[in-house]
PDB file of C-alpha atoms in Angstrom:
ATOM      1  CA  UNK A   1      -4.401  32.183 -33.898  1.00  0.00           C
ATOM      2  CA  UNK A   2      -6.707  33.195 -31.340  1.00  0.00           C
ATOM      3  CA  UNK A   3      -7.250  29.333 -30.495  1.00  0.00           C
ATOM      4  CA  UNK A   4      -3.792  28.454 -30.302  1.00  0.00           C
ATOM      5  CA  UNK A   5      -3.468  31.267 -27.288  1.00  0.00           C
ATOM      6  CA  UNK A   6      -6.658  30.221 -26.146  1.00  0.00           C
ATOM      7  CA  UNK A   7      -5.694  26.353 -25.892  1.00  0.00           C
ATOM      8  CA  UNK A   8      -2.019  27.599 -24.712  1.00  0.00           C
ATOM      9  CA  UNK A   9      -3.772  29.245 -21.812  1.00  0.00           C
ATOM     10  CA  UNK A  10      -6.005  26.437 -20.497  1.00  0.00           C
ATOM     11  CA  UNK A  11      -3.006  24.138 -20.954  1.00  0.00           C
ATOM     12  CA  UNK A  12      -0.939  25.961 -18.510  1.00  0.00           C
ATOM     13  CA  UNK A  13      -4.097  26.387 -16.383  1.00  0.00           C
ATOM     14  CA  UNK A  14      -4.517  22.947 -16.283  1.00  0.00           C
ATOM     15  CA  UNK A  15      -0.555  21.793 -15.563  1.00  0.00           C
ATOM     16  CA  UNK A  16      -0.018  24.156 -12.611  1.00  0.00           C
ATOM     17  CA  UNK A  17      -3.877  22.881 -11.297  1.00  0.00           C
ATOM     18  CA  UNK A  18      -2.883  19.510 -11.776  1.00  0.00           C
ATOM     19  CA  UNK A  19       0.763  19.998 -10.311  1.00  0.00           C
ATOM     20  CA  UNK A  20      -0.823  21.982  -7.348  1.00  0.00           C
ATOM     21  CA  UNK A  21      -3.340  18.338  -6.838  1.00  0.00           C
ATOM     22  CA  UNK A  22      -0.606  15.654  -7.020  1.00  0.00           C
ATOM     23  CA  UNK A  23       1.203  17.763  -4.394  1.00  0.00           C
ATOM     24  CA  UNK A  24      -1.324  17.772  -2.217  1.00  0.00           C
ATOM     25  CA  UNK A  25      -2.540  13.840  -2.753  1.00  0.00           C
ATOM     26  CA  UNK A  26       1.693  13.490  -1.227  1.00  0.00           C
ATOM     27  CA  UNK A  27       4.451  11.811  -2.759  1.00  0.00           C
ATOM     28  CA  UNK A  28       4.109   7.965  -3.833  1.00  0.00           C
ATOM     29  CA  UNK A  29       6.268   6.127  -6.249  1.00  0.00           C
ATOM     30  CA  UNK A  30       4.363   5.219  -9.388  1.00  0.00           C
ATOM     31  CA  UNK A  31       4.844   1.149  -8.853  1.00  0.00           C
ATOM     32  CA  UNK A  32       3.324   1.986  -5.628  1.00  0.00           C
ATOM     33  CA  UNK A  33       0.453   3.892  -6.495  1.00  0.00           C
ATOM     34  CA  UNK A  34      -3.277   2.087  -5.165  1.00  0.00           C
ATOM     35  CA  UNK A  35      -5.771   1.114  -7.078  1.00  0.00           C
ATOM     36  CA  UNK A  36      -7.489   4.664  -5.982  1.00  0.00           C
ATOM     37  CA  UNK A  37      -4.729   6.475  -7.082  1.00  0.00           C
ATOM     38  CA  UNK A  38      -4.426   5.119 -10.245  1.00  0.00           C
ATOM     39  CA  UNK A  39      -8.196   5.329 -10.907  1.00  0.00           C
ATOM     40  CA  UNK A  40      -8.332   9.613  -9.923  1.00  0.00           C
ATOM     41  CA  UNK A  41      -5.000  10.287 -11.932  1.00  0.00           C
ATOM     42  CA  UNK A  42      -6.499   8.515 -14.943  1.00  0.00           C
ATOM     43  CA  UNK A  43      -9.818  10.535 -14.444  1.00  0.00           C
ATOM     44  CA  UNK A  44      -7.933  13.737 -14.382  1.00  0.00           C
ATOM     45  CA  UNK A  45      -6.136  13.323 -17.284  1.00  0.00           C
ATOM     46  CA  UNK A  46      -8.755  12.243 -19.099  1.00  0.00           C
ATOM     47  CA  UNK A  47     -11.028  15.511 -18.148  1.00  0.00           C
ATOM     48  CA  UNK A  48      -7.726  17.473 -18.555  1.00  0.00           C
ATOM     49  CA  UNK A  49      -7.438  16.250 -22.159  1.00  0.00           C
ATOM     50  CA  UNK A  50     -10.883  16.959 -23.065  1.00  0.00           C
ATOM     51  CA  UNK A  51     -10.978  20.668 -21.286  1.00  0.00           C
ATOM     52  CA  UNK A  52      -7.643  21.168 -23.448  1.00  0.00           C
ATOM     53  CA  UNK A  53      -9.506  20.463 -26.782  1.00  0.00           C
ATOM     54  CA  UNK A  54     -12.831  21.507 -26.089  1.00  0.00           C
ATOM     55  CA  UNK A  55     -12.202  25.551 -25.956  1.00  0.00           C
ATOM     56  CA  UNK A  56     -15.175  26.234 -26.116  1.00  0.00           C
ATOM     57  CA  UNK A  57     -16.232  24.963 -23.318  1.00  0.00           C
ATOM     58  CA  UNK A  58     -16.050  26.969 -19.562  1.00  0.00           C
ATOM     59  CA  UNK A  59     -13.236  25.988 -17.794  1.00  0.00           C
ATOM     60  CA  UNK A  60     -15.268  25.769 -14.954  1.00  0.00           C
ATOM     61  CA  UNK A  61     -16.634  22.426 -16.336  1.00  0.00           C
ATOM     62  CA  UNK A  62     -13.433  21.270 -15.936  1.00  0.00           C
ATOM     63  CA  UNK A  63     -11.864  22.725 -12.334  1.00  0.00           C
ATOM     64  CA  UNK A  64     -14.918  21.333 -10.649  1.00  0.00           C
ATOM     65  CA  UNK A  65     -14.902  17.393 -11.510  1.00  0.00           C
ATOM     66  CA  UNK A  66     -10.753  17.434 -10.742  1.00  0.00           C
ATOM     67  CA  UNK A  67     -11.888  19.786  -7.471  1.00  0.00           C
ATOM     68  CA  UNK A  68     -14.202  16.951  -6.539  1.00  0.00           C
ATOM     69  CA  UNK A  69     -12.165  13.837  -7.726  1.00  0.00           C
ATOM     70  CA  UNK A  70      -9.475  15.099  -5.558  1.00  0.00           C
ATOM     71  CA  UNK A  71     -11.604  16.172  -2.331  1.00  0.00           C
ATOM     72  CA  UNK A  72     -12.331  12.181  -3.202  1.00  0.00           C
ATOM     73  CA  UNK A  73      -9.446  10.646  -3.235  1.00  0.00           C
ATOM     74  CA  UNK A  74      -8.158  13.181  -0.015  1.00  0.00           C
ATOM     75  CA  UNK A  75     -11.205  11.852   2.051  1.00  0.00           C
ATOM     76  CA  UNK A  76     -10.199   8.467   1.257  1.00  0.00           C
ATOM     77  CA  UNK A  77      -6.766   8.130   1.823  1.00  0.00           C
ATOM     78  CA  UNK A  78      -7.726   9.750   5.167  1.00  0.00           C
ATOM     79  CA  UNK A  79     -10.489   7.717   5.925  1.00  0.00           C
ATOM     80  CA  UNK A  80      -7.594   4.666   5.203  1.00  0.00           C
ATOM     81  CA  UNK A  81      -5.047   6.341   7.346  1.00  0.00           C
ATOM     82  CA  UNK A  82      -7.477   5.951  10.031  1.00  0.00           C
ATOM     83  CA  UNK A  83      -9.674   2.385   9.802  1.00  0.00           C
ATOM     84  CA  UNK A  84      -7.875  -1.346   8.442  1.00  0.00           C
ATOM     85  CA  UNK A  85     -11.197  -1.752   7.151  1.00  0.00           C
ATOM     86  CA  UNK A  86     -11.343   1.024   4.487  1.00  0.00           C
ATOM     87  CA  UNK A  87      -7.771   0.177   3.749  1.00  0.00           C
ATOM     88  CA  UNK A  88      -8.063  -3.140   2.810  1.00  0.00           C
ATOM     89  CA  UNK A  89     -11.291  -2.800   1.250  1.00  0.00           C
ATOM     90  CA  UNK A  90      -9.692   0.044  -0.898  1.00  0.00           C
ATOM     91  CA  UNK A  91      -6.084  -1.104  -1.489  1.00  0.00           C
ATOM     92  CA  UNK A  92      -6.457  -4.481  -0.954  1.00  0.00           C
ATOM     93  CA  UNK A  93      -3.768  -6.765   1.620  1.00  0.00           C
ATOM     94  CA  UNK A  94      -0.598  -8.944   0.986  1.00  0.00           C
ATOM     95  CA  UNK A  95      -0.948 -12.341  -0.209  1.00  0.00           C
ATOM     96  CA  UNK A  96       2.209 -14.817   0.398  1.00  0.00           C
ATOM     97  CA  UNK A  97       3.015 -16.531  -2.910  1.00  0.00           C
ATOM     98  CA  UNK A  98       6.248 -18.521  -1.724  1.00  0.00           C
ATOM     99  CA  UNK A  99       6.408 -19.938   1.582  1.00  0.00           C
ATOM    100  CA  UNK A 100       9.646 -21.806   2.334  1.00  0.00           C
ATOM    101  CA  UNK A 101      10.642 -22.180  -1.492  1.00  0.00           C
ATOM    102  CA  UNK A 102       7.016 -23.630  -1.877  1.00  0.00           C
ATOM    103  CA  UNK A 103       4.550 -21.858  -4.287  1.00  0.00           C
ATOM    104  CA  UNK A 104       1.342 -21.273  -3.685  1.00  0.00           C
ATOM    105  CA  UNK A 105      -0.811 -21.998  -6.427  1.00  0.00           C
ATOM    106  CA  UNK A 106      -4.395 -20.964  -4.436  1.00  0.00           C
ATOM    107  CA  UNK A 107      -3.062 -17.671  -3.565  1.00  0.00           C
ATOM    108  CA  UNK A 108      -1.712 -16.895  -6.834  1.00  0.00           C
ATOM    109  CA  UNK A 109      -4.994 -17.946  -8.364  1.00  0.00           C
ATOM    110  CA  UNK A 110      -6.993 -15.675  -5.921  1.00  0.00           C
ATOM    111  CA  UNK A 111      -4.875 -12.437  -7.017  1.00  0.00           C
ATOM    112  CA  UNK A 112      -5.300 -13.628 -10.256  1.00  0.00           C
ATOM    113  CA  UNK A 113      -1.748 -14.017 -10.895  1.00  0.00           C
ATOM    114  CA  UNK A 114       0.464 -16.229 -13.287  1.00  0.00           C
ATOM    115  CA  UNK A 115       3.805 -17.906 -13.471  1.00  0.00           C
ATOM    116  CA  UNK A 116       4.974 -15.646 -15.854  1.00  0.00           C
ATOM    117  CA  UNK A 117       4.660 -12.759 -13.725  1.00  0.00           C
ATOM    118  CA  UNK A 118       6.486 -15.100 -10.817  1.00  0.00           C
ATOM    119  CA  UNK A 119       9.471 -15.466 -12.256  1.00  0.00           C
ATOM    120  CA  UNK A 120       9.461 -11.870 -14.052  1.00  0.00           C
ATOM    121  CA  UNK A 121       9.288 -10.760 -10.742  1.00  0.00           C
ATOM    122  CA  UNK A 122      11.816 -12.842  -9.501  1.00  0.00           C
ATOM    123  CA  UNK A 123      14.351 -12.231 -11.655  1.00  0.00           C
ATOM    124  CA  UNK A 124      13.697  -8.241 -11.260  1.00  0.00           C
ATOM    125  CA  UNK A 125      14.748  -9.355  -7.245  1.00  0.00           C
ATOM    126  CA  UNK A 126      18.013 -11.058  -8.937  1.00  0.00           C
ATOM    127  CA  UNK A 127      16.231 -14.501  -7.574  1.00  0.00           C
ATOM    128  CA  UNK A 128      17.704 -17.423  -9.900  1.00  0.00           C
ATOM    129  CA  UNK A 129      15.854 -19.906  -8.064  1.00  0.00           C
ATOM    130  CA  UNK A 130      12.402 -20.631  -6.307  1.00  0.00           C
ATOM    131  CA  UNK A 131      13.899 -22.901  -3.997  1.00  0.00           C
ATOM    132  CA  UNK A 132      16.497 -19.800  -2.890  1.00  0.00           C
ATOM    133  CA  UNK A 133      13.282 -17.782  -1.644  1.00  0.00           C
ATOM    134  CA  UNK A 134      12.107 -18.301   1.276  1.00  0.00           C
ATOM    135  CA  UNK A 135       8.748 -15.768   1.560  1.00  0.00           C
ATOM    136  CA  UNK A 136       7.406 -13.899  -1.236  1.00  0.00           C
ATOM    137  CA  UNK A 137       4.883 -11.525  -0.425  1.00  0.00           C
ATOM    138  CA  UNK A 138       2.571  -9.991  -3.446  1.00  0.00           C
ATOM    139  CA  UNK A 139       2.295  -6.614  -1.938  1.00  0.00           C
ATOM    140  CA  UNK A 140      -1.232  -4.594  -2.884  1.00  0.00           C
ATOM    141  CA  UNK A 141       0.418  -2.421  -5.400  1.00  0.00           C
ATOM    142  CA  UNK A 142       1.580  -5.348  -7.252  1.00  0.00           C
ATOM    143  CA  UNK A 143       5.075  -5.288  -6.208  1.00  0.00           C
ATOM    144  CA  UNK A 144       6.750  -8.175  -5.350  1.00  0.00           C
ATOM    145  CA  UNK A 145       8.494  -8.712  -2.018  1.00  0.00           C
ATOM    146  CA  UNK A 146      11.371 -11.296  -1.692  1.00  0.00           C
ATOM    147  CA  UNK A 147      13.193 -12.693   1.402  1.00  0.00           C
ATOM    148  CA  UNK A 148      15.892 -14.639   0.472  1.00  0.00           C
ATOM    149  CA  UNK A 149      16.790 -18.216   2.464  1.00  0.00           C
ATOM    150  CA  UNK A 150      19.703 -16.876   5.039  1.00  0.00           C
ATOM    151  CA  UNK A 151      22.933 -18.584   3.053  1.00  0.00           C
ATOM    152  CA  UNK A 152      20.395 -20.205   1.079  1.00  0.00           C
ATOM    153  CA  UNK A 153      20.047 -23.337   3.268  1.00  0.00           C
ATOM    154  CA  UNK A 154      18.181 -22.198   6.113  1.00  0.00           C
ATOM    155  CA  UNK A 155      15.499 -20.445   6.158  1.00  0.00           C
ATOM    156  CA  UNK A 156      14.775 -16.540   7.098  1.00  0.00           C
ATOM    157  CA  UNK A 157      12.850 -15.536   9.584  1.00  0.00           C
ATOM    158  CA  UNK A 158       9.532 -13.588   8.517  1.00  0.00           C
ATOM    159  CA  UNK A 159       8.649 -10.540  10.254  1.00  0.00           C
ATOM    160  CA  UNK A 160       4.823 -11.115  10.897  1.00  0.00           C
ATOM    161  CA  UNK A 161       2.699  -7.807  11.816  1.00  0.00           C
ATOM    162  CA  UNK A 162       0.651  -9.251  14.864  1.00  0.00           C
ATOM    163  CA  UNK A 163      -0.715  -5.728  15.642  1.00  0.00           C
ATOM    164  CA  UNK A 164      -1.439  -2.765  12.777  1.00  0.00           C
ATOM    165  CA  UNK A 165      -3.261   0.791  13.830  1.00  0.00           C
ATOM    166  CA  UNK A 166      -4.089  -0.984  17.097  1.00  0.00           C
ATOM    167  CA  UNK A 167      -5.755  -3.757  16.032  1.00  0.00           C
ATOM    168  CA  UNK A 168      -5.114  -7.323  16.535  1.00  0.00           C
ATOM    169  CA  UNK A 169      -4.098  -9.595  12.791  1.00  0.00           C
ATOM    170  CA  UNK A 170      -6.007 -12.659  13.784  1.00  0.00           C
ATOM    171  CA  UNK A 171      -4.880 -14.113  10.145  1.00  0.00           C
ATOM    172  CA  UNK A 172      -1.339 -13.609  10.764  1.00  0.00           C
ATOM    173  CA  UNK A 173      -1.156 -15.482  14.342  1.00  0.00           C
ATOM    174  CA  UNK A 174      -3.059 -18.325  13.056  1.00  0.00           C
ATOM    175  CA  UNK A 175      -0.281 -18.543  10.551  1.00  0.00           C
ATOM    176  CA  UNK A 176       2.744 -18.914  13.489  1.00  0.00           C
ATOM    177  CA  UNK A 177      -0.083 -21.186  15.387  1.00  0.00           C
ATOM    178  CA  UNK A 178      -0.969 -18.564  18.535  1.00  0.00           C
ATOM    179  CA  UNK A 179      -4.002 -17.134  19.557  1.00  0.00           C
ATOM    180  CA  UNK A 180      -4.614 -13.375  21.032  1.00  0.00           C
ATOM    181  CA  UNK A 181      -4.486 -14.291  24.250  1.00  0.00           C
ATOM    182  CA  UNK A 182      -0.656 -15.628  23.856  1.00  0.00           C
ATOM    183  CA  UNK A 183      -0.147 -12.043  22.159  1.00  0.00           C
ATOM    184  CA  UNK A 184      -1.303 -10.418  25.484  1.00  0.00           C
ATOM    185  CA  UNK A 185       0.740 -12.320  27.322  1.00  0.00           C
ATOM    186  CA  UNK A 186       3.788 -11.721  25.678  1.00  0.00           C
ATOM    187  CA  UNK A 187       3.135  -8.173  25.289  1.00  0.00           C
ATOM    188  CA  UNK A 188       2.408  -8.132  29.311  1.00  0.00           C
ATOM    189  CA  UNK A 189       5.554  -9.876  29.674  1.00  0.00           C
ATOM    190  CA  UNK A 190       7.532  -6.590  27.870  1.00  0.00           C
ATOM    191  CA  UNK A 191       5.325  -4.256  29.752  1.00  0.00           C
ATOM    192  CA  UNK A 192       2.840  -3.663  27.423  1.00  0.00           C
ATOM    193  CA  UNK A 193      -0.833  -4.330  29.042  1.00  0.00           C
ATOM    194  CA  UNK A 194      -2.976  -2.268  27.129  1.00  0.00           C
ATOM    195  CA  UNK A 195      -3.037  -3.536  23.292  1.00  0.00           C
ATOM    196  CA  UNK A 196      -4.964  -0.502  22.492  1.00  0.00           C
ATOM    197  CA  UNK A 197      -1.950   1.650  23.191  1.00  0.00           C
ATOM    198  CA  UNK A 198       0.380  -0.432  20.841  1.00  0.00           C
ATOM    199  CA  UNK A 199       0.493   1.264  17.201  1.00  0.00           C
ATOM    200  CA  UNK A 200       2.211  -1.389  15.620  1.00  0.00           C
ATOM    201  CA  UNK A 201       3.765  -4.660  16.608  1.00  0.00           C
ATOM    202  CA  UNK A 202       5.385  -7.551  14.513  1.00  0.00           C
ATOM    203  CA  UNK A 203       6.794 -10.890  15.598  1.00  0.00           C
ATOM    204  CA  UNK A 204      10.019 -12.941  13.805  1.00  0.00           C
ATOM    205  CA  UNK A 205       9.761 -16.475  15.473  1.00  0.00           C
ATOM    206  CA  UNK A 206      12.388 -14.879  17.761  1.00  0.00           C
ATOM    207  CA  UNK A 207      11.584 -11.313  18.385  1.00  0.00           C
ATOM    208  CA  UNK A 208       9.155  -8.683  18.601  1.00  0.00           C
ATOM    209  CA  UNK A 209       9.001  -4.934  17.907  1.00  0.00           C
ATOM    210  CA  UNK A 210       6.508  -2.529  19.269  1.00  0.00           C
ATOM    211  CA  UNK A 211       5.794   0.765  18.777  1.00  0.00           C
ATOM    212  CA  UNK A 212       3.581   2.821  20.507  1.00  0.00           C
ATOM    213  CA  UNK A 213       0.302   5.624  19.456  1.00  0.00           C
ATOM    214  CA  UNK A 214       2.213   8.574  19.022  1.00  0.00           C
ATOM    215  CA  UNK A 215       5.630   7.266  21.018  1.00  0.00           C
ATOM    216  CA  UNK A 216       7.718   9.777  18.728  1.00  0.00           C
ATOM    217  CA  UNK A 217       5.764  12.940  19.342  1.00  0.00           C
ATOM    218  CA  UNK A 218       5.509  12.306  23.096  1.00  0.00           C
ATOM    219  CA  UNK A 219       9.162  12.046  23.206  1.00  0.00           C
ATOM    220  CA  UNK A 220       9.760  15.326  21.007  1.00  0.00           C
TER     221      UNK A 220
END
């Protein structure tokens, strides 16, 4: 008896310690959960599990490792907020799969990913057809993303990010055949002189958007 209260007691311990964590690591959908997240959440339950049978071990044991897996995963996730580098090194970045109803098989290969999860995939977007998709975009949490040919005979435009946290995607203007300097001089063109300034900017073969470091709290 006095181990069933004892085990009752750590388990509520535990939930509202755990609860109190996830609200603090922010709110994420699980299918779009990083590999970090997925790693410390697996971690914690795991030590959660064991602190909930193991009663006679201190508690203590068990607050500190889910103390320290979640100062962890809070110094990462700022640390990605804040440099591309970490992020992509952590999360990993999107890889396009279908380009203009064409698959490509080295990209898939690279992210380790098969035809079976293609089409799943597809047909979770309500995509009959490869040749009706006109980008697909394996997004780092495994989602896929699916643009759809406008009428299904021309092609859609895809919105490129040119410029993310201030810094320039050389990959991504190699891939609509420009250069940095034809980014500056666009950007000049709008106003826009100093590409240090620019927060984010992305390009559609016909327009751009462009949002500036902290343009919504200046304004409020």
């Amino acid at each position: 008896m006095q181990d069933i209260l004892l085990i009752s007691i750590r388990t509520i311990i535990l939930y509202f310690l755990i609860w109190f964590i996830f609200r603090l690591m922010g709110k994420r959908e699980i299918g779009e959960l990083s590999i970090l997240d997925l790693v410390i959440f697996m971690m914690i339950a795991e030590i959660a599990v064991l602190a909930i049978e193991e009663v006679e071990d201190h508690l203590l044991h068990t607050i500190w490792p889910i103390l320290l897996l979640t100062i962890l995963q809070m110094t990462l996730a700022y640390l990605s907020l804040k440099f591309q580098s970490v992020r992509r090194f952590l999360d990993g970045k999107p890889s396009l799969i279908i380009i203009n109803g064409k698959i490509d098989e080295g990209a898939m290969r690279k992210q380790r990913y098969n035809f079976d999860d293609l089409m799943l995939q597809l047909r979770e977007n309500n995509i009959d057809s490869i040749q009706d998709v006109s980008y697909a975009i394996l997004e780092p949490s495994g989602k896929l993303s699916v643009v759809e040919k406008e009428n299904k005979r021309k092609h859609a435009a895809l919105e490129l990010p040119l410029i993310a946290d201030g810094v320039v995607q050389h990959d991504h203007l190699k891939q609509i055949n420009k250069n940095e300097q034809w980014l500056r001089d666009e950007l000049a063109k709008r106003g826009y002189h100093q590409l240090d300034e620019v927060s984010f900017c992305s390009f559609n073969q016909k327009t751009f958007y462009i949002d500036l470091k902290d343009e919504v709290r200046k304004k409020s």
